[in-house]
PDB file of C-alpha atoms and ligand atoms in Angstrom:
ATOM      1  CA  MET Z   1     -12.888  -0.446  13.588  1.00  0.00           C
ATOM      2  CA  LEU Z   2     -12.298   1.583  10.454  1.00  0.00           C
ATOM      3  CA  ASN Z   3      -8.725   1.001   9.280  1.00  0.00           C
ATOM      4  CA  ILE Z   4      -7.956   3.218   6.233  1.00  0.00           C
ATOM      5  CA  VAL Z   5      -4.630   3.132   4.419  1.00  0.00           C
ATOM      6  CA  ILE Z   6      -3.964   6.443   2.611  1.00  0.00           C
ATOM      7  CA  PHE Z   7      -1.688   5.595  -0.246  1.00  0.00           C
ATOM      8  CA  GLY Z   8       0.214   7.643  -2.718  1.00  0.00           C
ATOM      9  CA  ALA Z   9       3.476   9.094  -3.871  1.00  0.00           C
ATOM     10  CA  PRO Z  10       5.527  11.594  -1.875  1.00  0.00           C
ATOM     11  CA  GLY Z  11       3.660  14.948  -2.247  1.00  0.00           C
ATOM     12  CA  SER Z  12       0.344  13.301  -3.152  1.00  0.00           C
ATOM     13  CA  GLY Z  13      -1.398  15.000  -0.167  1.00  0.00           C
ATOM     14  CA  LYS Z  14      -1.626  12.077   2.168  1.00  0.00           C
ATOM     15  CA  GLY Z  15      -0.785  14.199   5.246  1.00  0.00           C
ATOM     16  CA  THR Z  16      -3.192  16.969   4.375  1.00  0.00           C
ATOM     17  CA  GLN Z  17      -6.059  14.683   3.688  1.00  0.00           C
ATOM     18  CA  SER Z  18      -5.415  12.586   6.761  1.00  0.00           C
ATOM     19  CA  GLU Z  19      -5.649  15.638   8.981  1.00  0.00           C
ATOM     20  CA  ASN Z  20      -9.143  16.344   7.637  1.00  0.00           C
ATOM     21  CA  LEU Z  21     -10.201  12.641   7.740  1.00  0.00           C
ATOM     22  CA  ILE Z  22      -9.294  12.104  11.429  1.00  0.00           C
ATOM     23  CA  LYS Z  23     -11.641  14.964  12.388  1.00  0.00           C
ATOM     24  CA  LYS Z  24     -14.506  13.902  10.244  1.00  0.00           C
ATOM     25  CA  TYR Z  25     -14.429  10.152  11.204  1.00  0.00           C
ATOM     26  CA  ASN Z  26     -12.890  10.288  14.627  1.00  0.00           C
ATOM     27  CA  LEU Z  27      -9.806   8.351  13.639  1.00  0.00           C
ATOM     28  CA  ALA Z  28      -6.320   8.175  15.059  1.00  0.00           C
ATOM     29  CA  HIS Z  29      -3.553   9.294  12.641  1.00  0.00           C
ATOM     30  CA  ILE Z  30      -0.506   7.145  12.265  1.00  0.00           C
ATOM     31  CA  SER Z  31       2.072   8.925  10.013  1.00  0.00           C
ATOM     32  CA  THR Z  32       5.288   6.909   9.976  1.00  0.00           C
ATOM     33  CA  GLY Z  33       7.140   9.890   8.518  1.00  0.00           C
ATOM     34  CA  ASP Z  34       5.997  12.045  11.458  1.00  0.00           C
ATOM     35  CA  VAL Z  35       6.980   9.388  13.944  1.00  0.00           C
ATOM     36  CA  LEU Z  36      10.463   9.205  12.496  1.00  0.00           C
ATOM     37  CA  ARG Z  37      10.855  13.043  12.309  1.00  0.00           C
ATOM     38  CA  ALA Z  38       9.772  13.276  15.946  1.00  0.00           C
ATOM     39  CA  GLU Z  39      12.500  10.727  16.907  1.00  0.00           C
ATOM     40  CA  LYS Z  40      15.013  12.775  14.879  1.00  0.00           C
ATOM     41  CA  ALA Z  41      13.952  15.966  16.654  1.00  0.00           C
ATOM     42  CA  ALA Z  42      14.277  14.300  20.025  1.00  0.00           C
ATOM     43  CA  GLY Z  43      17.770  13.193  19.147  1.00  0.00           C
ATOM     44  CA  THR Z  44      17.190   9.468  19.921  1.00  0.00           C
ATOM     45  CA  GLU Z  45      19.284   6.657  18.414  1.00  0.00           C
ATOM     46  CA  LEU Z  46      16.371   5.630  16.396  1.00  0.00           C
ATOM     47  CA  GLY Z  47      16.017   9.155  15.063  1.00  0.00           C
ATOM     48  CA  LYS Z  48      19.642   9.277  14.059  1.00  0.00           C
ATOM     49  CA  LEU Z  49      19.342   5.929  12.270  1.00  0.00           C
ATOM     50  CA  ALA Z  50      16.195   6.934  10.572  1.00  0.00           C
ATOM     51  CA  ASP Z  51      17.659  10.218   9.365  1.00  0.00           C
ATOM     52  CA  SER Z  52      20.563   8.431   7.701  1.00  0.00           C
ATOM     53  CA  PHE Z  53      17.999   6.778   5.392  1.00  0.00           C
ATOM     54  CA  MET Z  54      15.468   9.631   5.093  1.00  0.00           C
ATOM     55  CA  SER Z  55      18.015  12.340   4.122  1.00  0.00           C
ATOM     56  CA  LYS Z  56      18.918  10.141   1.131  1.00  0.00           C
ATOM     57  CA  GLY Z  57      15.305   9.407   0.193  1.00  0.00           C
ATOM     58  CA  GLN Z  58      15.733   5.740   1.107  1.00  0.00           C
ATOM     59  CA  LEU Z  59      13.360   3.596   3.137  1.00  0.00           C
ATOM     60  CA  ILE Z  60      14.030   2.512   6.742  1.00  0.00           C
ATOM     61  CA  PRO Z  61      14.511  -1.305   6.784  1.00  0.00           C
ATOM     62  CA  ASP Z  62      11.211  -3.265   6.920  1.00  0.00           C
ATOM     63  CA  ASP Z  63      11.767  -5.270  10.143  1.00  0.00           C
ATOM     64  CA  LEU Z  64      12.429  -2.057  12.125  1.00  0.00           C
ATOM     65  CA  MET Z  65       9.518  -0.190  10.569  1.00  0.00           C
ATOM     66  CA  ILE Z  66       7.063  -3.078  11.156  1.00  0.00           C
ATOM     67  CA  ASP Z  67       8.056  -3.111  14.930  1.00  0.00           C
ATOM     68  CA  ILE Z  68       7.640   0.668  15.140  1.00  0.00           C
ATOM     69  CA  LEU Z  69       4.215   0.498  13.488  1.00  0.00           C
ATOM     70  CA  ALA Z  70       2.887  -2.215  15.826  1.00  0.00           C
ATOM     71  CA  SER Z  71       3.972  -0.369  18.983  1.00  0.00           C
ATOM     72  CA  VAL Z  72       2.539   3.000  17.697  1.00  0.00           C
ATOM     73  CA  PHE Z  73      -0.660   1.284  16.754  1.00  0.00           C
ATOM     74  CA  ASP Z  74      -1.113  -0.268  20.235  1.00  0.00           C
ATOM     75  CA  GLN Z  75      -0.374   3.096  21.932  1.00  0.00           C
ATOM     76  CA  LYS Z  76      -2.862   4.938  19.763  1.00  0.00           C
ATOM     77  CA  ILE Z  77      -5.567   2.426  20.358  1.00  0.00           C
ATOM     78  CA  LYS Z  78      -4.987   2.409  24.134  1.00  0.00           C
ATOM     79  CA  ALA Z  79      -4.823   6.221  24.292  1.00  0.00           C
ATOM     80  CA  GLY Z  80      -8.189   7.200  22.830  1.00  0.00           C
ATOM     81  CA  ASP Z  81     -11.737   6.378  22.034  1.00  0.00           C
ATOM     82  CA  CYS Z  82     -11.179   6.639  18.222  1.00  0.00           C
ATOM     83  CA  LYS Z  83     -13.301   4.691  15.710  1.00  0.00           C
ATOM     84  CA  GLY Z  84     -10.278   3.452  13.820  1.00  0.00           C
ATOM     85  CA  VAL Z  85      -6.950   4.473  12.330  1.00  0.00           C
ATOM     86  CA  ILE Z  86      -5.603   6.236   9.236  1.00  0.00           C
ATOM     87  CA  PHE Z  87      -2.289   4.686   8.130  1.00  0.00           C
ATOM     88  CA  ASP Z  88      -0.290   7.415   6.324  1.00  0.00           C
ATOM     89  CA  GLY Z  89       3.063   6.365   4.845  1.00  0.00           C
ATOM     90  CA  PHE Z  90       2.758   2.670   5.828  1.00  0.00           C
ATOM     91  CA  PRO Z  91       2.788   0.197   4.131  1.00  0.00           C
ATOM     92  CA  ARG Z  92       5.489   1.189   1.565  1.00  0.00           C
ATOM     93  CA  THR Z  93       6.696  -2.328   0.582  1.00  0.00           C
ATOM     94  CA  ILE Z  94       5.125  -5.728   0.010  1.00  0.00           C
ATOM     95  CA  PRO Z  95       6.526  -7.145   3.305  1.00  0.00           C
ATOM     96  CA  GLN Z  96       5.117  -4.101   5.145  1.00  0.00           C
ATOM     97  CA  GLY Z  97       1.666  -4.684   3.479  1.00  0.00           C
ATOM     98  CA  VAL Z  98       1.630  -8.300   4.558  1.00  0.00           C
ATOM     99  CA  ALA Z  99       2.728  -7.396   8.086  1.00  0.00           C
ATOM    100  CA  LEU Z 100      -0.006  -4.765   8.347  1.00  0.00           C
ATOM    101  CA  SER Z 101      -2.687  -7.319   7.537  1.00  0.00           C
ATOM    102  CA  GLU Z 102      -1.169  -9.849   9.932  1.00  0.00           C
ATOM    103  CA  MET Z 103      -0.940  -7.318  12.706  1.00  0.00           C
ATOM    104  CA  LEU Z 104      -4.535  -6.265  12.326  1.00  0.00           C
ATOM    105  CA  GLU Z 105      -5.665  -9.902  12.059  1.00  0.00           C
ATOM    106  CA  LYS Z 106      -3.924 -10.751  15.351  1.00  0.00           C
ATOM    107  CA  ARG Z 107      -5.992  -8.005  16.986  1.00  0.00           C
ATOM    108  CA  GLY Z 108      -9.260  -9.156  15.388  1.00  0.00           C
ATOM    109  CA  GLN Z 109      -9.252  -6.340  12.766  1.00  0.00           C
ATOM    110  CA  ALA Z 110      -8.682  -5.866   9.078  1.00  0.00           C
ATOM    111  CA  ILE Z 111      -7.918  -3.129   6.513  1.00  0.00           C
ATOM    112  CA  SER Z 112     -11.150  -1.513   5.592  1.00  0.00           C
ATOM    113  CA  ALA Z 113      -9.963   0.316   2.387  1.00  0.00           C
ATOM    114  CA  VAL Z 114      -6.761   1.517   0.675  1.00  0.00           C
ATOM    115  CA  VAL Z 115      -7.333   4.953  -0.801  1.00  0.00           C
ATOM    116  CA  SER Z 116      -4.759   5.753  -3.453  1.00  0.00           C
ATOM    117  CA  LEU Z 117      -4.187   9.412  -4.416  1.00  0.00           C
ATOM    118  CA  ASP Z 118      -3.167   9.660  -8.047  1.00  0.00           C
ATOM    119  CA  VAL Z 119      -1.137  12.738  -8.979  1.00  0.00           C
ATOM    120  CA  PRO Z 120       1.014  13.298 -12.113  1.00  0.00           C
ATOM    121  CA  GLU Z 121       4.790  13.278 -11.474  1.00  0.00           C
ATOM    122  CA  GLU Z 122       5.396  16.887 -12.640  1.00  0.00           C
ATOM    123  CA  GLU Z 123       2.831  18.102 -10.033  1.00  0.00           C
ATOM    124  CA  LEU Z 124       4.347  15.999  -7.303  1.00  0.00           C
ATOM    125  CA  ILE Z 125       7.820  17.435  -7.959  1.00  0.00           C
ATOM    126  CA  GLU Z 126       6.397  20.993  -8.001  1.00  0.00           C
ATOM    127  CA  ARG Z 127       4.549  20.484  -4.714  1.00  0.00           C
ATOM    128  CA  LEU Z 128       7.545  18.968  -2.953  1.00  0.00           C
ATOM    129  CA  ILE Z 129       9.993  21.709  -4.124  1.00  0.00           C
ATOM    130  CA  ASN Z 130       7.511  24.338  -2.736  1.00  0.00           C
ATOM    131  CA  ARG Z 131       7.109  22.474   0.560  1.00  0.00           C
ATOM    132  CA  GLY Z 132      10.921  22.274   0.910  1.00  0.00           C
ATOM    133  CA  LYS Z 133      11.098  26.030   0.544  1.00  0.00           C
ATOM    134  CA  GLN Z 134       8.306  26.573   3.135  1.00  0.00           C
ATOM    135  CA  THR Z 135       9.175  23.970   5.724  1.00  0.00           C
ATOM    136  CA  GLY Z 136      12.894  23.352   5.233  1.00  0.00           C
ATOM    137  CA  ARG Z 137      12.282  19.520   5.261  1.00  0.00           C
ATOM    138  CA  ASN Z 138      15.716  18.244   4.417  1.00  0.00           C
ATOM    139  CA  ASP Z 139      14.404  15.621   2.038  1.00  0.00           C
ATOM    140  CA  ASP Z 140      12.380  18.023  -0.118  1.00  0.00           C
ATOM    141  CA  ASN Z 141      15.278  18.945  -2.514  1.00  0.00           C
ATOM    142  CA  TYR Z 142      15.400  17.965  -6.172  1.00  0.00           C
ATOM    143  CA  GLU Z 143      17.914  15.142  -5.845  1.00  0.00           C
ATOM    144  CA  THR Z 144      16.235  13.458  -2.850  1.00  0.00           C
ATOM    145  CA  ILE Z 145      12.741  13.962  -4.349  1.00  0.00           C
ATOM    146  CA  LYS Z 146      13.883  12.023  -7.460  1.00  0.00           C
ATOM    147  CA  ALA Z 147      15.206   9.241  -5.260  1.00  0.00           C
ATOM    148  CA  ARG Z 148      11.993   9.102  -3.255  1.00  0.00           C
ATOM    149  CA  LEU Z 149       9.902   8.864  -6.459  1.00  0.00           C
ATOM    150  CA  ASP Z 150      12.132   6.047  -7.753  1.00  0.00           C
ATOM    151  CA  VAL Z 151      11.622   4.218  -4.420  1.00  0.00           C
ATOM    152  CA  TYR Z 152       7.862   4.827  -4.741  1.00  0.00           C
ATOM    153  CA  TYR Z 153       7.583   3.512  -8.281  1.00  0.00           C
ATOM    154  CA  ASN Z 154       9.871   0.442  -7.675  1.00  0.00           C
ATOM    155  CA  GLN Z 155       9.000  -0.626  -4.055  1.00  0.00           C
ATOM    156  CA  THR Z 156       5.640   0.851  -3.208  1.00  0.00           C
ATOM    157  CA  THR Z 157       3.449   0.748  -6.259  1.00  0.00           C
ATOM    158  CA  PRO Z 158       3.587  -3.098  -6.412  1.00  0.00           C
ATOM    159  CA  LEU Z 159       1.390  -3.005  -3.241  1.00  0.00           C
ATOM    160  CA  LYS Z 160      -1.492  -1.675  -5.384  1.00  0.00           C
ATOM    161  CA  GLU Z 161      -1.746  -5.038  -7.166  1.00  0.00           C
ATOM    162  CA  LEU Z 162      -1.846  -6.881  -3.846  1.00  0.00           C
ATOM    163  CA  PHE Z 163      -4.721  -4.616  -2.455  1.00  0.00           C
ATOM    164  CA  GLU Z 164      -6.478  -4.697  -5.839  1.00  0.00           C
ATOM    165  CA  LYS Z 165      -6.604  -8.506  -5.633  1.00  0.00           C
ATOM    166  CA  GLU Z 166      -8.101  -8.310  -2.145  1.00  0.00           C
ATOM    167  CA  GLY Z 167     -10.772  -5.872  -3.487  1.00  0.00           C
ATOM    168  CA  LYS Z 168      -9.578  -3.139  -1.126  1.00  0.00           C
ATOM    169  CA  LEU Z 169      -8.051  -0.648  -3.583  1.00  0.00           C
ATOM    170  CA  TYR Z 170      -9.929   2.675  -4.315  1.00  0.00           C
ATOM    171  CA  SER Z 171      -8.084   5.058  -6.721  1.00  0.00           C
ATOM    172  CA  ILE Z 172      -8.925   8.712  -6.419  1.00  0.00           C
ATOM    173  CA  GLU Z 173      -7.782  11.621  -8.606  1.00  0.00           C
ATOM    174  CA  GLY Z 174      -5.500  13.596  -6.271  1.00  0.00           C
ATOM    175  CA  VAL Z 175      -5.492  16.866  -8.232  1.00  0.00           C
ATOM    176  CA  GLY Z 176      -7.918  19.773  -7.809  1.00  0.00           C
ATOM    177  CA  SER Z 177      -8.893  21.594  -4.603  1.00  0.00           C
ATOM    178  CA  VAL Z 178      -8.236  19.962  -1.202  1.00  0.00           C
ATOM    179  CA  GLU Z 179     -12.006  20.121  -0.621  1.00  0.00           C
ATOM    180  CA  ASP Z 180     -12.853  18.230  -3.794  1.00  0.00           C
ATOM    181  CA  ILE Z 181     -10.306  15.569  -3.157  1.00  0.00           C
ATOM    182  CA  PHE Z 182     -11.551  15.294   0.437  1.00  0.00           C
ATOM    183  CA  SER Z 183     -15.136  14.705  -0.699  1.00  0.00           C
ATOM    184  CA  ARG Z 184     -13.951  12.023  -3.189  1.00  0.00           C
ATOM    185  CA  ILE Z 185     -12.130  10.224  -0.309  1.00  0.00           C
ATOM    186  CA  SER Z 186     -15.141  10.657   2.029  1.00  0.00           C
ATOM    187  CA  SER Z 187     -17.455   8.978  -0.444  1.00  0.00           C
ATOM    188  CA  VAL Z 188     -15.143   5.928  -0.451  1.00  0.00           C
ATOM    189  CA  ILE Z 189     -15.048   5.797   3.368  1.00  0.00           C
ATOM    190  CA  ASP Z 190     -18.829   6.226   3.603  1.00  0.00           C
ATOM    191  CA  LYS Z 191     -19.093   3.173   1.368  1.00  0.00           C
ATOM    192  CA  VAL Z 192     -16.911   0.958   3.436  1.00  0.00           C
ATOM    193  CA  LYS Z 193     -17.676   2.111   7.018  1.00  0.00           C
TER     194      LYS Z 193
HETATM  195  P1  ATP O   1       4.070  13.038   2.227  1.00  0.00           P
HETATM  196  O1  ATP O   1       4.150  13.861   0.992  1.00  0.00           O
HETATM  197  O2  ATP O   1       2.707  12.523   2.475  1.00  0.00           O
HETATM  198  O3  ATP O   1       4.601  13.689   3.447  1.00  0.00           O
HETATM  199  P2  ATP O   1       6.424  11.548   1.851  1.00  0.00           P
HETATM  200  O4  ATP O   1       6.644  10.209   1.215  1.00  0.00           O
HETATM  201  O5  ATP O   1       7.035  12.726   1.234  1.00  0.00           O
HETATM  202  O6  ATP O   1       4.852  11.711   1.979  1.00  0.00           O
HETATM  203  P3  ATP O   1       6.833  10.652   4.613  1.00  0.00           P
HETATM  204  O7  ATP O   1       5.714   9.707   4.470  1.00  0.00           O
HETATM  205  O8  ATP O   1       6.791  11.640   5.742  1.00  0.00           O
HETATM  206  O9  ATP O   1       7.006  11.576   3.357  1.00  0.00           O
HETATM  207  O10 ATP O   1       8.248   9.881   4.675  1.00  0.00           O
HETATM  208  C1  ATP O   1       9.443  10.536   4.700  1.00  0.00           C
HETATM  209  C2  ATP O   1      10.567   9.497   4.827  1.00  0.00           C
HETATM  210  O11 ATP O   1      10.421   8.693   5.948  1.00  0.00           O
HETATM  211  C3  ATP O   1      10.612   8.424   3.708  1.00  0.00           C
HETATM  212  O12 ATP O   1      11.258   8.889   2.496  1.00  0.00           O
HETATM  213  C4  ATP O   1      11.397   7.276   4.359  1.00  0.00           C
HETATM  214  O13 ATP O   1      12.758   7.562   4.382  1.00  0.00           O
HETATM  215  C5  ATP O   1      10.845   7.341   5.764  1.00  0.00           C
HETATM  216  N1  ATP O   1       9.618   6.439   5.949  1.00  0.00           N
HETATM  217  C6  ATP O   1       8.428   6.809   6.262  1.00  0.00           C
HETATM  218  N2  ATP O   1       7.526   5.813   6.351  1.00  0.00           N
HETATM  219  C7  ATP O   1       8.318   4.715   6.057  1.00  0.00           C
HETATM  220  C8  ATP O   1       8.003   3.308   5.924  1.00  0.00           C
HETATM  221  N3  ATP O   1       6.763   2.814   6.059  1.00  0.00           N
HETATM  222  N4  ATP O   1       8.987   2.456   5.600  1.00  0.00           N
HETATM  223  C9  ATP O   1      10.258   2.937   5.427  1.00  0.00           C
HETATM  224  N5  ATP O   1      10.622   4.154   5.481  1.00  0.00           N
HETATM  225  C10 ATP O   1       9.652   5.095   5.771  1.00  0.00           C
END
């Protein structure tokens, strides 16, 4: 199985690139942000709890997130004949990174590659402000964007070192056309698959 982590700051293009990658490589897409937004839209208790963190730009607690991830992973694997999974928005903390490796190991699998999309902060902010205008996502406003970027730099970027040590980290320039970025990511995946 091809298990790709797509890694990057809010607004780095993880979702857009994931949509293209799942088609090209026949992968299932697990976006933890989408899972939580779907729970919110359905008005579940989990959705209400998640929104209380998301609307402030904070992370949902690790133990809850790790349970959600494992159950979504098992559902996706059972549901289709995919060749692997794209993890988009997970892991976001060191404990989540450790948990992902353990979860895959238990199932006789491993992370194939971590693709990090590098985008300068000014561009991230501009993209997210524009997305907020278009989609009305309630965490795409200036104050919450700043909080999400802080969380990313403080809690998520330390994961890069972990994956670097394991020889799994591939950093890609995340600026330019969507097609150019997609071909950079594809060449990484072609190498590891
Ligand atoms: P993108 O620009 O790719 O959409 P993003 O970081 O802006 O990335 P999501 O990945 O959709 O957006 O995440 C939105 C929010 O959902 C996060 O700010 C956080 O509150 C919550 N969330 C999503 N994934 C996790 C996770 N793995 N752990 C904790 N909280 C999460």
